[in-house]
Short mmCIF file of C-alpha atoms and ligand atoms in Angstrom, two decimals:
data_model
loop_
_atom_site.label_atom_id
_atom_site.label_comp_id
_atom_site.label_asym_id
_atom_site.label_seq_id
_atom_site.Cartn_x
_atom_site.Cartn_y
_atom_site.Cartn_z
CA UNK A 1 -85.42 -69.76 23.72
CA UNK A 2 -88.62 -71.37 22.44
CA UNK A 3 -90.90 -72.67 25.19
CA UNK A 4 -90.11 -76.31 24.27
CA UNK A 5 -86.38 -75.57 24.58
CA UNK A 6 -86.83 -73.99 28.00
CA UNK A 7 -88.67 -77.05 29.24
CA UNK A 8 -86.36 -79.63 27.67
CA UNK A 9 -83.13 -77.89 28.69
CA UNK A 10 -83.49 -76.16 32.07
CA UNK A 11 -79.73 -76.67 32.58
CA UNK A 12 -78.99 -74.33 29.66
CA UNK A 13 -81.29 -71.75 31.19
CA UNK A 14 -79.56 -72.25 34.55
CA UNK A 15 -76.17 -71.53 32.96
CA UNK A 16 -77.48 -68.41 31.26
CA UNK A 17 -78.97 -67.29 34.57
CA UNK A 18 -75.74 -67.88 36.50
CA UNK A 19 -73.65 -66.03 33.89
CA UNK A 20 -76.00 -63.05 33.89
CA UNK A 21 -76.13 -62.85 37.68
CA UNK A 22 -72.33 -63.08 37.85
CA UNK A 23 -71.82 -60.29 35.31
CA UNK A 24 -73.86 -57.93 37.52
CA UNK A 25 -71.63 -58.74 40.51
CA UNK A 26 -68.53 -58.29 38.35
CA UNK A 27 -69.74 -54.86 37.21
CA UNK A 28 -70.18 -53.86 40.87
CA UNK A 29 -66.83 -55.27 42.02
CA UNK A 30 -64.85 -51.97 41.68
CA UNK A 31 -67.41 -50.01 43.74
CA UNK A 32 -67.32 -48.98 47.39
CA UNK A 33 -70.49 -49.03 49.46
CA UNK A 34 -70.59 -45.22 49.13
CA UNK A 35 -70.19 -45.36 45.31
CA UNK A 36 -73.10 -47.81 45.17
CA UNK A 37 -75.49 -45.71 47.24
CA UNK A 38 -75.52 -42.45 45.24
CA UNK A 39 -78.49 -41.47 43.09
CA UNK A 40 -77.25 -38.72 40.75
CA UNK A 41 -80.73 -37.54 39.71
CA UNK A 42 -84.32 -38.81 40.13
CA UNK A 43 -84.49 -40.88 36.90
CA UNK A 44 -81.26 -42.73 37.66
CA UNK A 45 -80.83 -45.28 40.45
CA UNK A 46 -78.02 -46.20 42.84
CA UNK A 47 -75.87 -49.14 41.75
CA UNK A 48 -76.91 -50.99 44.90
CA UNK A 49 -80.57 -50.58 44.02
CA UNK A 50 -80.01 -52.19 40.59
CA UNK A 51 -78.37 -55.20 42.27
CA UNK A 52 -81.28 -55.58 44.68
CA UNK A 53 -84.18 -54.78 42.35
CA UNK A 54 -83.13 -57.39 39.75
CA UNK A 55 -83.03 -59.91 42.62
CA UNK A 56 -86.46 -58.84 43.86
CA UNK A 57 -87.80 -59.46 40.35
CA UNK A 58 -86.75 -63.15 40.47
CA UNK A 59 -87.74 -63.58 44.11
CA UNK A 60 -91.22 -62.18 43.53
CA UNK A 61 -92.29 -63.45 40.12
CA UNK A 62 -90.52 -66.83 40.19
CA UNK A 63 -89.86 -67.98 43.76
CA UNK A 64 -92.80 -66.47 45.63
CA UNK A 65 -95.29 -67.33 42.90
CA UNK A 66 -93.98 -70.76 41.81
CA UNK A 67 -91.98 -72.37 44.62
CA UNK A 68 -94.10 -73.80 47.43
CA UNK A 69 -92.73 -72.97 50.88
CA UNK A 70 -90.26 -70.30 49.67
CA UNK A 71 -89.41 -67.85 52.45
CA UNK A 72 -88.34 -64.35 51.33
CA UNK A 73 -84.87 -63.19 52.37
CA UNK A 74 -86.35 -60.09 54.02
CA UNK A 75 -90.04 -59.21 53.74
CA UNK A 76 -89.27 -55.47 53.89
CA UNK A 77 -87.37 -55.64 50.60
CA UNK A 78 -90.64 -55.89 48.63
CA UNK A 79 -91.37 -52.25 49.54
CA UNK A 80 -87.77 -51.08 48.98
CA UNK A 81 -87.04 -52.78 45.68
CA UNK A 82 -90.29 -52.85 43.71
CA UNK A 83 -89.69 -50.38 40.88
CA UNK A 84 -93.05 -49.50 39.34
CA UNK A 85 -95.34 -52.55 39.60
CA UNK A 86 -98.71 -51.27 40.87
CA UNK A 87 -99.87 -54.89 40.99
CA UNK A 88 -97.23 -55.53 43.68
CA UNK A 89 -98.48 -52.77 45.96
CA UNK A 90 -96.90 -49.63 47.45
CA UNK A 91 -93.18 -48.96 47.11
CA UNK A 92 -90.41 -46.61 48.15
CA UNK A 93 -90.44 -43.32 46.20
CA UNK A 94 -88.16 -43.48 43.19
CA UNK A 95 -86.55 -40.02 43.65
CA UNK A 96 -85.52 -41.06 47.19
CA UNK A 97 -83.61 -44.24 46.35
CA UNK A 98 -80.36 -42.40 47.07
CA UNK A 99 -81.40 -41.89 50.71
CA UNK A 100 -80.94 -45.59 51.53
CA UNK A 101 -77.62 -46.41 53.25
CA UNK A 102 -78.83 -49.78 54.58
CA UNK A 103 -79.02 -52.63 53.65
CA UNK A 104 -75.31 -52.41 52.87
CA UNK A 105 -73.76 -53.54 49.60
CA UNK A 106 -72.65 -56.74 51.36
CA UNK A 107 -76.21 -57.31 52.62
CA UNK A 108 -77.42 -56.98 49.03
CA UNK A 109 -74.79 -59.48 47.88
CA UNK A 110 -76.11 -61.90 50.53
CA UNK A 111 -79.66 -61.30 49.25
CA UNK A 112 -78.49 -62.14 45.74
CA UNK A 113 -76.79 -65.34 46.90
CA UNK A 114 -79.93 -66.44 48.78
CA UNK A 115 -82.14 -65.94 45.74
CA UNK A 116 -79.59 -67.48 43.33
CA UNK A 117 -79.33 -70.63 45.45
CA UNK A 118 -83.11 -70.95 45.59
CA UNK A 119 -83.48 -70.41 41.83
CA UNK A 120 -80.82 -72.96 40.87
CA UNK A 121 -82.24 -75.50 43.35
CA UNK A 122 -85.78 -75.04 42.05
CA UNK A 123 -84.96 -74.96 38.33
CA UNK A 124 -85.35 -78.69 37.53
CA UNK A 125 -88.88 -78.80 38.96
CA UNK A 126 -90.28 -75.42 37.94
CA UNK A 127 -93.29 -75.29 35.59
CA UNK A 128 -92.87 -73.86 32.06
CA UNK A 129 -94.51 -70.56 33.06
CA UNK A 130 -91.83 -70.06 35.75
CA UNK A 131 -89.04 -70.92 33.31
CA UNK A 132 -90.36 -68.23 30.96
CA UNK A 133 -90.27 -65.77 33.86
CA UNK A 134 -86.65 -66.69 34.56
CA UNK A 135 -85.85 -65.98 30.93
CA UNK A 136 -87.65 -62.63 31.23
CA UNK A 137 -85.73 -61.98 34.46
CA UNK A 138 -82.41 -62.59 32.66
CA UNK A 139 -83.26 -60.05 29.96
CA UNK A 140 -84.57 -57.68 32.65
CA UNK A 141 -81.27 -57.95 34.52
CA UNK A 142 -79.34 -57.26 31.29
CA UNK A 143 -81.33 -54.06 30.83
CA UNK A 144 -80.38 -53.08 34.36
CA UNK A 145 -76.70 -53.85 33.67
CA UNK A 146 -76.77 -51.12 31.03
CA UNK A 147 -78.61 -48.74 33.37
CA UNK A 148 -76.09 -49.59 36.09
CA UNK A 149 -73.29 -48.28 33.83
CA UNK A 150 -75.10 -45.19 32.57
CA UNK A 151 -76.27 -44.28 36.09
CA UNK A 152 -72.75 -44.77 37.41
CA UNK A 153 -71.37 -42.53 34.65
CA UNK A 154 -73.82 -39.84 35.77
CA UNK A 155 -72.73 -40.37 39.39
CA UNK A 156 -69.00 -40.06 38.68
CA UNK A 157 -69.62 -37.10 36.34
CA UNK A 158 -70.91 -35.19 39.40
CA UNK A 159 -67.58 -35.57 41.18
CA UNK A 160 -64.98 -32.79 40.64
CA UNK A 161 -62.10 -35.21 41.23
CA UNK A 162 -63.31 -37.08 38.11
CA UNK A 163 -63.09 -40.72 39.15
CA UNK A 164 -62.69 -43.43 36.52
CA UNK A 165 -64.78 -46.58 36.71
CA UNK A 166 -62.37 -48.52 34.50
CA UNK A 167 -59.76 -48.28 31.79
CA UNK A 168 -60.94 -47.44 28.30
CA UNK A 169 -58.74 -48.04 25.26
CA UNK A 170 -57.03 -44.86 24.03
CA UNK A 171 -58.80 -42.61 21.54
CA UNK A 172 -58.29 -44.13 18.11
CA UNK A 173 -57.37 -42.10 15.04
CA UNK A 174 -59.54 -43.98 12.59
CA UNK A 175 -60.74 -42.79 9.23
CA UNK A 176 -64.48 -42.41 9.15
CA UNK A 177 -66.36 -43.72 6.15
CA UNK A 178 -67.88 -40.81 4.18
CA UNK A 179 -71.56 -40.29 4.87
CA UNK A 180 -73.73 -41.69 2.10
CA UNK A 181 -77.41 -42.48 1.69
CA UNK A 182 -78.79 -45.80 0.50
CA UNK A 183 -82.23 -46.32 -0.95
CA UNK A 184 -84.43 -48.14 1.54
CA UNK A 185 -87.10 -50.56 0.41
CA UNK A 186 -90.52 -49.07 -0.18
CA UNK A 187 -93.89 -50.77 -0.19
CA UNK A 188 -95.10 -53.37 2.30
CA UNK A 189 -92.47 -54.89 4.62
CA UNK A 190 -92.65 -56.79 7.89
CA UNK A 191 -91.25 -55.67 11.25
CA UNK A 192 -91.39 -57.01 14.79
CA UNK A 193 -90.16 -60.20 16.45
CA UNK A 194 -91.08 -63.59 15.01
CA UNK A 195 -92.90 -66.06 17.27
CA UNK A 196 -89.83 -68.13 18.15
CA UNK A 197 -87.07 -67.04 20.52
CA UNK A 198 -87.08 -64.47 23.29
CA UNK A 199 -88.47 -61.00 22.69
CA UNK A 200 -90.25 -58.53 24.95
CA UNK A 201 -94.02 -58.40 24.58
CA UNK A 202 -93.82 -54.95 22.94
CA UNK A 203 -91.82 -56.39 19.99
CA UNK A 204 -94.74 -58.61 18.94
CA UNK A 205 -96.61 -59.51 16.92
CA UNK A 206 -94.60 -59.32 13.69
CA UNK A 207 -96.76 -57.36 11.27
CA UNK A 208 -96.86 -55.54 7.96
CA UNK A 209 -96.14 -51.83 7.55
CA UNK A 210 -95.97 -49.59 4.51
CA UNK A 211 -92.76 -47.70 3.76
CA UNK A 212 -92.71 -44.65 1.51
CA UNK A 213 -89.72 -44.20 -0.79
CA UNK A 214 -86.78 -43.06 1.38
CA UNK A 215 -83.03 -43.22 1.83
CA UNK A 216 -81.07 -44.01 4.99
CA UNK A 217 -77.50 -43.21 5.99
CA UNK A 218 -74.73 -45.79 5.97
CA UNK A 219 -73.50 -44.81 9.44
CA UNK A 220 -74.18 -42.75 12.53
CA UNK A 221 -73.33 -39.08 13.00
CA UNK A 222 -69.87 -38.59 14.54
CA UNK A 223 -68.57 -36.25 17.23
CA UNK A 224 -66.72 -34.27 14.54
CA UNK A 225 -70.00 -33.70 12.70
CA UNK A 226 -71.69 -32.76 15.95
CA UNK A 227 -68.96 -30.18 16.58
CA UNK A 228 -69.79 -28.65 13.17
CA UNK A 229 -73.43 -28.34 14.26
CA UNK A 230 -72.33 -26.49 17.40
CA UNK A 231 -69.92 -24.24 15.49
CA UNK A 232 -72.70 -23.34 13.06
CA UNK A 233 -74.90 -22.13 15.92
CA UNK A 234 -77.12 -25.19 16.03
CA UNK A 235 -78.01 -24.76 19.69
CA UNK A 236 -78.84 -21.08 19.16
CA UNK A 237 -81.08 -21.31 16.09
CA UNK A 238 -84.74 -21.72 17.10
CA UNK A 239 -85.86 -22.60 13.55
CA UNK A 240 -84.04 -25.94 13.89
CA UNK A 241 -85.92 -27.02 16.99
CA UNK A 242 -89.27 -28.44 17.94
CA UNK A 243 -91.08 -25.99 20.20
CA UNK A 244 -90.80 -28.28 23.22
CA UNK A 245 -87.14 -28.89 22.42
CA UNK A 246 -86.34 -25.20 22.13
CA UNK A 247 -88.02 -24.55 25.52
CA UNK A 248 -85.90 -27.37 26.96
CA UNK A 249 -82.63 -26.03 25.48
CA UNK A 250 -83.25 -22.57 26.91
CA UNK A 251 -84.57 -23.74 30.28
CA UNK A 252 -81.70 -26.17 30.86
CA UNK A 253 -78.97 -24.07 29.20
CA UNK A 254 -78.04 -26.91 26.80
CA UNK A 255 -75.10 -26.10 24.50
CA UNK A 256 -73.46 -29.49 23.78
CA UNK A 257 -73.87 -33.25 24.39
CA UNK A 258 -74.25 -34.15 28.06
CA UNK A 259 -70.66 -34.93 29.05
CA UNK A 260 -68.77 -32.50 26.82
CA UNK A 261 -66.58 -29.75 28.28
CA UNK A 262 -65.74 -26.50 26.50
CA UNK A 263 -62.02 -27.38 26.36
CA UNK A 264 -62.58 -30.27 23.93
CA UNK A 265 -62.69 -33.01 26.54
CA UNK A 266 -65.55 -35.28 27.62
CA UNK A 267 -66.34 -37.31 30.72
CA UNK A 268 -66.45 -41.09 30.19
CA UNK A 269 -66.46 -44.26 32.27
CA UNK A 270 -62.68 -44.10 31.84
CA UNK A 271 -62.57 -40.59 33.35
CA UNK A 272 -62.13 -37.28 31.51
CA UNK A 273 -60.40 -37.43 28.16
CA UNK A 274 -60.12 -35.77 24.77
CA UNK A 275 -63.26 -36.05 22.64
CA UNK A 276 -62.87 -38.84 20.08
CA UNK A 277 -63.96 -37.09 16.89
CA UNK A 278 -64.28 -40.32 14.92
CA UNK A 279 -66.67 -41.90 17.45
CA UNK A 280 -70.44 -41.73 17.03
CA UNK A 281 -71.97 -38.74 18.83
CA UNK A 282 -73.51 -39.89 22.11
CA UNK A 283 -75.52 -38.53 25.04
CA UNK A 284 -77.81 -36.41 22.89
CA UNK A 285 -81.55 -36.19 23.47
CA UNK A 286 -84.31 -36.78 20.93
CA UNK A 287 -84.72 -33.01 20.74
CA UNK A 288 -81.04 -32.58 19.84
CA UNK A 289 -81.03 -35.47 17.36
CA UNK A 290 -84.11 -34.05 15.65
CA UNK A 291 -82.57 -30.54 15.47
CA UNK A 292 -79.32 -31.94 14.07
CA UNK A 293 -81.20 -33.82 11.36
CA UNK A 294 -83.07 -30.67 10.34
CA UNK A 295 -79.80 -28.71 10.24
CA UNK A 296 -78.33 -31.44 8.00
CA UNK A 297 -81.28 -31.22 5.59
CA UNK A 298 -82.49 -34.65 6.61
CA UNK A 299 -84.74 -36.28 9.25
CA UNK A 300 -84.61 -39.12 11.72
CA UNK A 301 -85.60 -42.54 10.35
CA UNK A 302 -88.84 -44.16 11.41
CA UNK A 303 -88.58 -47.34 13.44
CA UNK A 304 -89.81 -49.41 10.47
CA UNK A 305 -87.29 -47.83 8.07
CA UNK A 306 -84.46 -48.56 10.50
CA UNK A 307 -85.51 -52.11 11.25
CA UNK A 308 -86.04 -52.99 7.60
CA UNK A 309 -82.70 -51.39 6.70
CA UNK A 310 -80.61 -53.38 9.18
CA UNK A 311 -82.59 -56.59 8.65
CA UNK A 312 -82.17 -56.54 4.90
CA UNK A 313 -78.75 -54.86 4.70
CA UNK A 314 -76.52 -57.61 6.00
CA UNK A 315 -77.09 -61.33 6.47
CA UNK A 316 -74.42 -61.39 9.21
CA UNK A 317 -76.37 -59.01 11.38
CA UNK A 318 -76.50 -61.44 14.28
CA UNK A 319 -72.71 -61.57 14.41
CA UNK A 320 -72.52 -57.82 14.43
CA UNK A 321 -75.01 -57.65 17.28
CA UNK A 322 -72.76 -59.88 19.32
CA UNK A 323 -70.03 -57.29 18.99
CA UNK A 324 -71.90 -55.02 21.39
CA UNK A 325 -70.10 -56.05 24.55
CA UNK A 326 -70.33 -54.36 27.94
CA UNK A 327 -68.01 -51.38 28.39
CA UNK A 328 -66.28 -51.92 25.04
CA UNK A 329 -66.01 -48.41 23.60
CA UNK A 330 -66.22 -49.52 19.98
CA UNK A 331 -67.70 -52.38 18.12
CA UNK A 332 -65.55 -52.06 15.03
CA UNK A 333 -67.32 -51.34 11.80
CA UNK A 334 -70.55 -52.97 12.93
CA UNK A 335 -73.80 -51.65 11.58
CA UNK A 336 -74.92 -50.72 15.06
CA UNK A 337 -73.79 -51.16 18.62
CA UNK A 338 -71.90 -48.04 19.78
CA UNK A 339 -74.89 -45.87 20.56
CA UNK A 340 -78.63 -46.36 20.54
CA UNK A 341 -80.21 -44.58 17.58
CA UNK A 342 -83.16 -42.25 18.02
CA UNK A 343 -86.06 -42.78 15.63
CA UNK A 344 -88.96 -40.41 15.02
CA UNK A 345 -91.43 -43.15 16.06
CA UNK A 346 -93.38 -42.88 19.31
CA UNK A 347 -93.45 -45.96 21.53
CA UNK A 348 -96.90 -47.47 20.93
CA UNK A 349 -98.37 -50.94 20.70
CA UNK A 350 -98.19 -53.05 17.56
CA UNK A 351 -101.49 -54.29 16.11
CA UNK A 352 -102.46 -57.34 18.16
CA UNK A 353 -100.17 -56.43 21.11
CA UNK A 354 -100.78 -58.75 24.08
CA UNK A 355 -99.08 -57.84 27.36
CA UNK A 356 -97.70 -60.68 29.49
CA UNK A 357 -100.25 -61.88 32.07
CA UNK A 358 -100.03 -60.75 35.69
CA UNK A 359 -98.10 -57.87 37.27
CA UNK A 360 -95.23 -58.38 34.77
CA UNK A 361 -97.72 -57.19 32.14
CA UNK A 362 -96.81 -53.70 33.43
CA UNK A 363 -93.27 -54.21 32.06
CA UNK A 364 -93.69 -52.24 28.81
CA UNK A 365 -97.31 -51.52 27.93
CA UNK A 366 -98.02 -48.81 30.46
CA UNK A 367 -95.11 -46.69 29.18
CA UNK A 368 -96.58 -46.28 25.72
CA UNK A 369 -97.03 -42.51 26.02
CA UNK A 370 -94.58 -39.64 25.61
CA UNK A 371 -91.54 -41.79 24.68
CA UNK A 372 -89.57 -42.27 21.47
CA UNK A 373 -88.16 -45.53 20.12
CA UNK A 374 -84.40 -46.13 20.04
CA UNK A 375 -83.03 -48.95 17.92
CA UNK A 376 -79.78 -50.91 17.92
CA UNK A 377 -77.60 -51.26 20.99
CA UNK A 378 -74.85 -49.31 22.75
CA UNK A 379 -71.35 -49.93 24.06
CA UNK A 380 -72.97 -50.61 27.46
CA UNK A 381 -75.49 -53.16 26.18
CA UNK A 382 -74.61 -56.68 27.36
CA UNK A 383 -73.48 -59.08 24.68
CA UNK A 384 -76.36 -60.88 23.00
CA UNK A 385 -79.05 -58.65 24.52
CA UNK A 386 -80.15 -56.76 21.41
CA UNK A 387 -81.74 -57.66 18.09
CA UNK A 388 -83.22 -55.85 15.08
CA UNK A 389 -86.75 -55.89 16.56
CA UNK A 390 -85.59 -54.49 19.95
CA UNK A 391 -87.58 -51.44 21.07
CA UNK A 392 -85.73 -49.29 23.58
CA UNK A 393 -87.61 -46.15 24.60
CA UNK A 394 -86.96 -42.93 26.51
CA UNK A 395 -88.64 -39.52 26.86
CA UNK A 396 -87.43 -36.90 24.35
CA UNK A 397 -85.26 -34.97 26.82
CA UNK A 398 -83.39 -38.04 28.18
CA UNK A 399 -79.68 -38.14 27.31
CA UNK A 400 -77.80 -39.96 30.02
CA UNK A 401 -77.93 -43.18 27.98
CA UNK A 402 -75.49 -43.74 25.10
CA UNK A 403 -77.84 -42.22 22.52
CA UNK A 404 -76.99 -40.90 19.06
CA UNK A 405 -78.50 -40.85 15.60
CA UNK A 406 -78.44 -41.93 11.97
CA UNK A 407 -79.99 -39.71 9.29
CA UNK A 408 -82.70 -40.57 6.78
CA UNK A 409 -84.52 -38.58 4.13
CA UNK A 410 -87.43 -38.81 1.76
CA UNK A 411 -86.47 -40.10 -1.66
FE1 FE2 B 1 -86.62 -53.24 36.41
#
């Protein structure tokens, strides 16, 4: 929302806040306390931690800083549930989040209720700066809803009895549109978020970039196409790989996307099932996406090529974005939304980048090193969370998110 809208309609913000907070609780409803405490690997977090950390974010940056007389639910939680904010002092070591059995999941639910009550009670009298932080907190919590699902998938994938988080629709036998390339615009175009409406600081300011002549694919690469890459020895051909990627493939013994089994099945949030060959390939790293593109005689798009393509390709883009609902395995024929799409662009600041003031200024800016931009949205992205200017980012070896690719090439 624009700042004037936040101030004139705090009730609308309150509704958005309540709906977002409820969705997180709904996502956690099927979990036992034990499910919610596991940390499958150091970069992922326990489900319980996501529930608590998103609450800490509101308690710290809104209630503590803007509500006179607010008493924290438990002062010790600041150490436990601060993620990476140096400005908020020392914190529990990230790789050890899975060691925490208490507070219990019910204690965390009580923490959430305490903070939610305080936020809703304070909303009508909060200053504009605090309302903007609530809006940031909503989008922050939505990011954690996606991480909640991808971290839980990694947790259940560790378990030999192959638990299912929920029901997924059966594998669909759909015809896949033939791959084709469309000329992108060349010359000077604009990318980045406009001044109105919510966007993260890293999406601004909107600015001009120059695009060379290029073409971009009409759709993402499918599992069937990925299987061809494997069958053709893609994972065993060093000439296809960046040096760092080839070292990674050999060191980690990578031979297929993260959750694929050699018998043609894959692990999903719905449990183990036959690989859906028509679905976009997912759970591949930047290194793999880059190698695939080279094998296909193409390359990954740049962030600007991708953003200009989807922004100019379809005037109904906003509607298509809304199709990206949580845990829905498909978003129909939408331009994007099933998997995040790797680009060849490193996460760096736009000209004129201005981080948010205060400790929340650490949100994006300090990660602008060693990460690649992903565009679009995935099947785990909450409805309404993404937009064409959205800049997701992960290190090149990360693949536990729903990450795939679209090809591009020089014209
Ligand atoms: Fe966070």
